[in-house]
Tab-separated table of C-alpha atoms in Angstrom:
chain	number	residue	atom	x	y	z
A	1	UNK	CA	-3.037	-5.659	6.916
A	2	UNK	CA	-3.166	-2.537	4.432
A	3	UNK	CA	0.592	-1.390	4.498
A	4	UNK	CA	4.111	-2.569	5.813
A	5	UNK	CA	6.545	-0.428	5.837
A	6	UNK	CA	10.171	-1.725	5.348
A	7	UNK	CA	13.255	-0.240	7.115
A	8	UNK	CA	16.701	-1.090	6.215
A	9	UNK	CA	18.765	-0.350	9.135
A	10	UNK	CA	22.886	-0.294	9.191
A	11	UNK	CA	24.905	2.273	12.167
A	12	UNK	CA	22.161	4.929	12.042
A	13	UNK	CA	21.866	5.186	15.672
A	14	UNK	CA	21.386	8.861	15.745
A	15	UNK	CA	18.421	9.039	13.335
A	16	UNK	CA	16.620	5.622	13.767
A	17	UNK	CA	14.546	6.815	16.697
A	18	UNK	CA	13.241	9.933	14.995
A	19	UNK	CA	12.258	7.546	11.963
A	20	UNK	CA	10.288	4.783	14.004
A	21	UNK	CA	8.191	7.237	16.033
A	22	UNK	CA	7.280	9.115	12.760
A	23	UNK	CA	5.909	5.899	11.352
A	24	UNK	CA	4.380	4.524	14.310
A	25	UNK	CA	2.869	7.529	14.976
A	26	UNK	CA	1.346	7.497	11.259
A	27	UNK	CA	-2.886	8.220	11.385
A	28	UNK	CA	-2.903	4.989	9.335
A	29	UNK	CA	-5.121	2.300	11.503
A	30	UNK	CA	-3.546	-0.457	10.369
A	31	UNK	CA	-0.081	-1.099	9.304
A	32	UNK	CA	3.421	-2.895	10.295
A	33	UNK	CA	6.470	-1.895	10.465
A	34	UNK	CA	9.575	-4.449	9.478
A	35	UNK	CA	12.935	-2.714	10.592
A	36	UNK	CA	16.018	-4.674	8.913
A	37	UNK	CA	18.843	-4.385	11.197
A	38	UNK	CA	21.509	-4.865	8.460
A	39	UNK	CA	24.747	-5.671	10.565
A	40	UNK	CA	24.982	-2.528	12.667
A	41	UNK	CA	27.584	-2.149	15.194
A	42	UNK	CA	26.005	0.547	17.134
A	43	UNK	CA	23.285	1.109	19.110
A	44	UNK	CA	20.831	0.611	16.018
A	45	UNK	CA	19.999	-3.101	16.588
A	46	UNK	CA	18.970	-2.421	20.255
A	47	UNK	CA	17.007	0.533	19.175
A	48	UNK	CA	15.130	-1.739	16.723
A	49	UNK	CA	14.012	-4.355	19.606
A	50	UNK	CA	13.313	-2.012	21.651
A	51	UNK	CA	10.364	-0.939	19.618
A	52	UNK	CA	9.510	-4.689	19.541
A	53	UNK	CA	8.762	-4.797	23.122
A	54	UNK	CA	7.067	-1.924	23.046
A	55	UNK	CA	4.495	-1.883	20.190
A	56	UNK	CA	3.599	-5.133	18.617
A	57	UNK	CA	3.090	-3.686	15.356
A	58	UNK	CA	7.008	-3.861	14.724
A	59	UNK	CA	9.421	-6.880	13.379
A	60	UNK	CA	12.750	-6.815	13.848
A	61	UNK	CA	15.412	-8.619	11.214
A	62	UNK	CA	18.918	-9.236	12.092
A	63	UNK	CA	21.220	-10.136	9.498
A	64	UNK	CA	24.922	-9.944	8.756
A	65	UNK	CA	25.510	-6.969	6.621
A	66	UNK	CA	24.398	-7.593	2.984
A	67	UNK	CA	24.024	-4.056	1.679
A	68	UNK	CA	20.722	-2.201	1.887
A	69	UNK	CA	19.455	-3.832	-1.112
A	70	UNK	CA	19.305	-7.073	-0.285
A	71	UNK	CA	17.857	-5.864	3.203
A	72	UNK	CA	14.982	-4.349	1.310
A	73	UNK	CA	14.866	-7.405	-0.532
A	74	UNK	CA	14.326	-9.621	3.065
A	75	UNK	CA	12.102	-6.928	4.320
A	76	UNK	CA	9.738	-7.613	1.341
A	77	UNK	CA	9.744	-11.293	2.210
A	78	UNK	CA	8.524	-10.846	6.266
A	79	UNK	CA	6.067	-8.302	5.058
A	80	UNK	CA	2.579	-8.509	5.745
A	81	UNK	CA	0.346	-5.993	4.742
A	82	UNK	CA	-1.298	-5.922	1.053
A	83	UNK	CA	0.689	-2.612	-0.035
A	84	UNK	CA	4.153	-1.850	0.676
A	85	UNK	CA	6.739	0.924	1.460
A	86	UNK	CA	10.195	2.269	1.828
A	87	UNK	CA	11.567	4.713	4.116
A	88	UNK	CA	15.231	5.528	4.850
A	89	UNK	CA	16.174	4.767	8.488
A	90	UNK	CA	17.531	8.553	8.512
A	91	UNK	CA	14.811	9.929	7.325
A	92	UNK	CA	10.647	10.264	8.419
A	93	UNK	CA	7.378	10.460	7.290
A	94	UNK	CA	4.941	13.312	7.699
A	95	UNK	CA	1.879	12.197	10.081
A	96	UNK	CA	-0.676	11.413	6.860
A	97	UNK	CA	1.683	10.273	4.904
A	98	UNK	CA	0.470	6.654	4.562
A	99	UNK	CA	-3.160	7.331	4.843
A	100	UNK	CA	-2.853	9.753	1.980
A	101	UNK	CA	-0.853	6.988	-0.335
A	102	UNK	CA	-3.100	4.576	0.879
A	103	UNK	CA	-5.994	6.327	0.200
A	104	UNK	CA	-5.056	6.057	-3.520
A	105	UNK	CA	-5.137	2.731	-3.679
A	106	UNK	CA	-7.443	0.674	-6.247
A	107	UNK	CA	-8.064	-2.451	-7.649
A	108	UNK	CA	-6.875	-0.710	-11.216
A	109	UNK	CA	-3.160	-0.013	-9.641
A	110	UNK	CA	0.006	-1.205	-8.071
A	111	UNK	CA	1.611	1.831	-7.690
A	112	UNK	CA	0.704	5.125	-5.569
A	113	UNK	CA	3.240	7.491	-6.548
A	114	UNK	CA	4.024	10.211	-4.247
A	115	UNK	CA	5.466	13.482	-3.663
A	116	UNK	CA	3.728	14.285	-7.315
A	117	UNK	CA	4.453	17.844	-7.461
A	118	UNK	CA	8.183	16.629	-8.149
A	119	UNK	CA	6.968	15.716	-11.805
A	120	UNK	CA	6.932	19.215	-13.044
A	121	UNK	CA	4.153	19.960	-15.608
A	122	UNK	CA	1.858	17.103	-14.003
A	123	UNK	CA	-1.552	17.215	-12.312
A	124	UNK	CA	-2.898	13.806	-13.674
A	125	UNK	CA	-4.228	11.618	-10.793
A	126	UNK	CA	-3.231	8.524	-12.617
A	127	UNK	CA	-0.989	8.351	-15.204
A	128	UNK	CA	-1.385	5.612	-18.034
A	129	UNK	CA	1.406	3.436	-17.673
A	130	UNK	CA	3.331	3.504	-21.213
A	131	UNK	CA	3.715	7.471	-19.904
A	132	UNK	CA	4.942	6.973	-17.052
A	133	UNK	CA	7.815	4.233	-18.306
A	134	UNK	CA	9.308	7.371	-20.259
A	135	UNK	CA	9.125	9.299	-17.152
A	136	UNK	CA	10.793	6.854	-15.208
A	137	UNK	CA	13.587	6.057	-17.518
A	138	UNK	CA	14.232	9.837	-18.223
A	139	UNK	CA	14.253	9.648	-13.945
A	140	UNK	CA	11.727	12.749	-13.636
A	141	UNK	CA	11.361	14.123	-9.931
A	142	UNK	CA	11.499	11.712	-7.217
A	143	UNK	CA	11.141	8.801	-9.693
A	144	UNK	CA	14.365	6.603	-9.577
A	145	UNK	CA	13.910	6.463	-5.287
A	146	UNK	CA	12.068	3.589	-3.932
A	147	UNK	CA	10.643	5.970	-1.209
A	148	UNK	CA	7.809	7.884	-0.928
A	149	UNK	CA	5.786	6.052	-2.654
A	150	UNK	CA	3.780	2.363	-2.153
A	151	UNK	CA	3.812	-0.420	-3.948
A	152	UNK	CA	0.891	-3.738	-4.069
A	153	UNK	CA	3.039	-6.417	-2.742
A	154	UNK	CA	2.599	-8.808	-5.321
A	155	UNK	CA	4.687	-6.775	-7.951
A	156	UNK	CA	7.505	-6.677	-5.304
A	157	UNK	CA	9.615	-9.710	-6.845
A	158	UNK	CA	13.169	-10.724	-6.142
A	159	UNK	CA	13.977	-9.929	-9.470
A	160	UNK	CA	13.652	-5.883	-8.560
A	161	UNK	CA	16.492	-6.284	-6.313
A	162	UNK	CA	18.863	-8.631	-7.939
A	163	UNK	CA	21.784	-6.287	-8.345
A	164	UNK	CA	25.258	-7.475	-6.952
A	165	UNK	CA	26.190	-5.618	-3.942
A	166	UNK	CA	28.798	-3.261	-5.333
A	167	UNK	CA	26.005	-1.113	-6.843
A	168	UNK	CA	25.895	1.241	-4.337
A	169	UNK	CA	24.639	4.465	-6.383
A	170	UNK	CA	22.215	4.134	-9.164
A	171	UNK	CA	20.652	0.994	-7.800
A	172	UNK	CA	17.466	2.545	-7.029
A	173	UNK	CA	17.072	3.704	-10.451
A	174	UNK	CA	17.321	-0.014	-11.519
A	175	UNK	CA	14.818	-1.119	-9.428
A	176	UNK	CA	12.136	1.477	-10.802
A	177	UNK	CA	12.659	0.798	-14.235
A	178	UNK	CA	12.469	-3.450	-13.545
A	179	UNK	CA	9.077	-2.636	-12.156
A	180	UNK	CA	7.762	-0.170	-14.054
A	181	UNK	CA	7.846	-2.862	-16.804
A	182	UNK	CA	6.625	-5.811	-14.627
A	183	UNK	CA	3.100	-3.906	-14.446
A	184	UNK	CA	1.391	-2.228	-17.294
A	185	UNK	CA	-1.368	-1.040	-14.664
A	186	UNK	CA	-1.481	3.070	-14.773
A	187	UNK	CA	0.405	4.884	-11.644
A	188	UNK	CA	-2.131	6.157	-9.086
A	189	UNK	CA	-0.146	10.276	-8.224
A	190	UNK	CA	-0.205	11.924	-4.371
A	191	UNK	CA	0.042	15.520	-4.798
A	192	UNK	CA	1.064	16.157	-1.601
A	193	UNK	CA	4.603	16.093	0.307
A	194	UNK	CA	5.045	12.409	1.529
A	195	UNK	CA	8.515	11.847	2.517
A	196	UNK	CA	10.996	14.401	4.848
A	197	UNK	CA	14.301	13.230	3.391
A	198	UNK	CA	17.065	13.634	5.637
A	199	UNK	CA	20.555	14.043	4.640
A	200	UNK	CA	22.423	12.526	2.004
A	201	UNK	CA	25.162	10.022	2.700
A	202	UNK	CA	26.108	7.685	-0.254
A	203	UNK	CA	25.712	10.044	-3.173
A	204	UNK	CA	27.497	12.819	-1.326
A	205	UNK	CA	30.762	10.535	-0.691
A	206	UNK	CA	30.752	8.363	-3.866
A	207	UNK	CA	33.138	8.457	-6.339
A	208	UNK	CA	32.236	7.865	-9.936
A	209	UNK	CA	34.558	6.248	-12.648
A	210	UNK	CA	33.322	5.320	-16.379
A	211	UNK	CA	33.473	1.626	-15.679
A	212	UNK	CA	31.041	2.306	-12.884
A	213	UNK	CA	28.642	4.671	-15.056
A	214	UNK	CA	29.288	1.811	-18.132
A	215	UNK	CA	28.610	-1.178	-15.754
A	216	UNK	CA	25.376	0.558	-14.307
A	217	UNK	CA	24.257	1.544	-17.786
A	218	UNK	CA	24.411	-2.123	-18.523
A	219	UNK	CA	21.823	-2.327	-15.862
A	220	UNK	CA	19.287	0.132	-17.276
A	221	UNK	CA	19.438	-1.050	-20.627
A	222	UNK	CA	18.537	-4.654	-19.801
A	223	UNK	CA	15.971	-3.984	-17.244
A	224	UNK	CA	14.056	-2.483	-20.308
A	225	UNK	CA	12.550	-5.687	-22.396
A	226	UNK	CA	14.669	-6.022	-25.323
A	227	UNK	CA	11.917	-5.810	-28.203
A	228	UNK	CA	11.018	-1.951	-26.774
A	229	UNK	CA	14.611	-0.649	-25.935
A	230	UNK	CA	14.658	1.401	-28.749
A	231	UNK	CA	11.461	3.528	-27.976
A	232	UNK	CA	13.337	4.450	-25.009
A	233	UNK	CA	17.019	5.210	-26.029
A	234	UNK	CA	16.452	8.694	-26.022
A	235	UNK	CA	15.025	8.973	-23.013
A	236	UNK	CA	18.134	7.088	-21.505
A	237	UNK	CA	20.483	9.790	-22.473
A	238	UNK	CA	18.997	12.455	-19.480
A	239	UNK	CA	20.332	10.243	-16.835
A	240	UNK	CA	23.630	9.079	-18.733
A	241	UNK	CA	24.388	12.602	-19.238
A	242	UNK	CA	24.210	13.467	-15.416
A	243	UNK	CA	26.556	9.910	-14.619
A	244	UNK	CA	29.033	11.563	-16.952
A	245	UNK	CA	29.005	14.686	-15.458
A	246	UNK	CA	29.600	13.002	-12.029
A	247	UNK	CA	32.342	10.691	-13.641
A	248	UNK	CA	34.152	14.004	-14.844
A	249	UNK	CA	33.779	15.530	-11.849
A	250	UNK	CA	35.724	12.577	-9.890
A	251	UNK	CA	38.169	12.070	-12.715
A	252	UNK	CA	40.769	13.521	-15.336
A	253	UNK	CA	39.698	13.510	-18.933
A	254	UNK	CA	42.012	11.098	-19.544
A	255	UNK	CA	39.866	8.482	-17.679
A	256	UNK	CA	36.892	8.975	-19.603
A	257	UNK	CA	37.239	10.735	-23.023
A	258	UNK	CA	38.131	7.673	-24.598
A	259	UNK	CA	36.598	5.090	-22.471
A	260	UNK	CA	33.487	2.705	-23.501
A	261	UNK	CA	30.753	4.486	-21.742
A	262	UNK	CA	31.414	8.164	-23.125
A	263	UNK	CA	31.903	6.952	-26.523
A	264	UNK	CA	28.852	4.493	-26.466
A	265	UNK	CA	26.896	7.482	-25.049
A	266	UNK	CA	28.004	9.697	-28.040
A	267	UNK	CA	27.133	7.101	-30.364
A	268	UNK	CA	23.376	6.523	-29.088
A	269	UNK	CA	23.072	10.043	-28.726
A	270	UNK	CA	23.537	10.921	-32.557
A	271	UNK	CA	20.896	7.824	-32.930
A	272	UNK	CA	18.572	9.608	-30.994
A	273	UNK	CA	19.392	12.720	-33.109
A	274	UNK	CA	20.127	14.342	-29.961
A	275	UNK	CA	23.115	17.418	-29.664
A	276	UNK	CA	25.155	18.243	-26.598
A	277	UNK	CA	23.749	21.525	-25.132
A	278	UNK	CA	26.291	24.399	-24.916
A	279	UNK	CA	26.809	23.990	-21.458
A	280	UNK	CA	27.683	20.471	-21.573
A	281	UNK	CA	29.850	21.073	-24.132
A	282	UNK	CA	31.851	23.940	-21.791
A	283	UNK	CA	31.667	21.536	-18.832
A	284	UNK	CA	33.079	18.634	-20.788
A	285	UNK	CA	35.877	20.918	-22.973
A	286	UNK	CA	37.532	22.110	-19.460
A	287	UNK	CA	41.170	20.950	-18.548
A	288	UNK	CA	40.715	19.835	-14.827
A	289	UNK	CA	38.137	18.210	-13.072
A	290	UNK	CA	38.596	21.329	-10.717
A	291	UNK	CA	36.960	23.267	-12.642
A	292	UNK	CA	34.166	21.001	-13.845
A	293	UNK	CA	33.442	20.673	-9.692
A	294	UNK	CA	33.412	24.550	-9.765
A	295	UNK	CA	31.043	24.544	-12.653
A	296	UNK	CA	28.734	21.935	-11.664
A	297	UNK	CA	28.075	23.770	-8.361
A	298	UNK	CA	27.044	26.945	-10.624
């Protein structure tokens, strides 16, 4: 089998129809599709066995609710096809969406990146792999999401998605950088639009705090092997930055001025030899949170 596509699948009732027919319906000859049904309470588990019954291509997991994660994670396992990917049970693919990623494939690979022309300033069909590591911990484009993009199913280890379950936001992130240094293959680039993203749930309702921003930083810096963390320090502080600016957004300054993460940040970002940009400094230097939200939005 060339490609399985994994589902996770929790009370998306609404959407989950739109998503199966868009893969099904893929011009890829040969592929399965593994729908997690992740403890739903709605109409999403029937939805999933319906498509069962009706096209044998489809393999339906129930499971108590373990967070999508882990329901990636159990996806991975019942997969059958050679490459793998990920798609959002709210969102869909376009109709070539696999054949194109697939098409990309080689024995010199185990990752098809796509959506490319989200990495501005690239047109390289395969980028070497040490180069692509700093783009993935600086989280350029649509790197940092597991979808849109495939994966050779032997590179897909547990270890990608061992991340507790209260690591809601972020985790994504985590598991690009864990395998982006479990192959040192170069990454095979799809310049084409691979993914229709639908709306944004978690990220839009979450609420950051430093000891989240601190305990997820924890995460990135030991998913990057410990004899090459320094090469990328630098390129941490991009995506540190932007988990402050949500934390002050959520919070007073009084919760994170003084607390681990912002001063840790501050420290590593005078080893990188790296200054605060005015506007950061204006965002960070005002009173209320209020106005931070105002400014953010600018």
């Amino acid at each position: 089998m060339k490609v399985s596509v994994v589902v996770p699948v929790y009370q998306s009732a609404d959407t989950l129809q739109a998503c199966i027919d868009s893969i099904l319906a893929q011009s890829l000859d040969d592929l399965q599709l593994v729908l997690v049904d992740d403890g739903s309470t709605d109409a999403s588990g029937a939805i999933c066995d319906h498509a069962a019954t009706a096209d044998p291509r489809v393999l339906v997991i129930h499971q108590p609710n373990k967070g999508r994660t882990e329901a990636r994670a159990v996806g991975v396992r019942r997969a059958e096809g050679e490459w793998l990917c990920f798609v959002d049970s709210d969102d869909t693919l376009p109709v070539n969406s696999l054949k194109d990623l697939y098409e990309k494939t080689d024995a010199s690979t185990d990752i098809v990146f796509g959506n490319g022309h989200s990495l501005a300033g690239e047109n390289r069909a395969s980028i070497p792999m040490d180069d692509f590591r700093h783009l993935a911990v600086r989280g350029v484009g649509t790197i940092g999401v597991p979808w849109g993009s495939i994966y050779r199913r032997s590179v897909l280890n547990d270890y990608l998605f061992d991340l507790p379950r209260e690591i809601l936001n972020g985790e994504d992130y985590i598991f690009w950088l864990r395998l982006v240094f479990s192959t040192g293959k170069p990454v095979n680039v799809v310049y084409k639009t691979v993914y229709n993203k639908g709306e944004e749930h978690t990220s839009n309702v979450f609420v950051w705090t430093a000891d989240y921003a601190a305990r997820l930083n924890h995460f990135r810096w030991t998913s990057i092997p410990e004899k090459v963390r320094e090469e990328y320090l630098a390129d941490t502080i991009e995506d540190r930055m932007a988990n402050l600016f949500a934390v002050a957004v959520c919070s007073s300054r009084n919760d994170w001025a003084n607390s681990p993460f912002y001063l840790q940040l501050c420290k590593d970002m005078d080893r990188a030899g790296i200054s605060k940009t005015m506007r950061q400094r204006l965002f960070l230097a005002m009173p209320s949170r209020h106005l931070r939200k105002m400014m953010a939005k600018i």
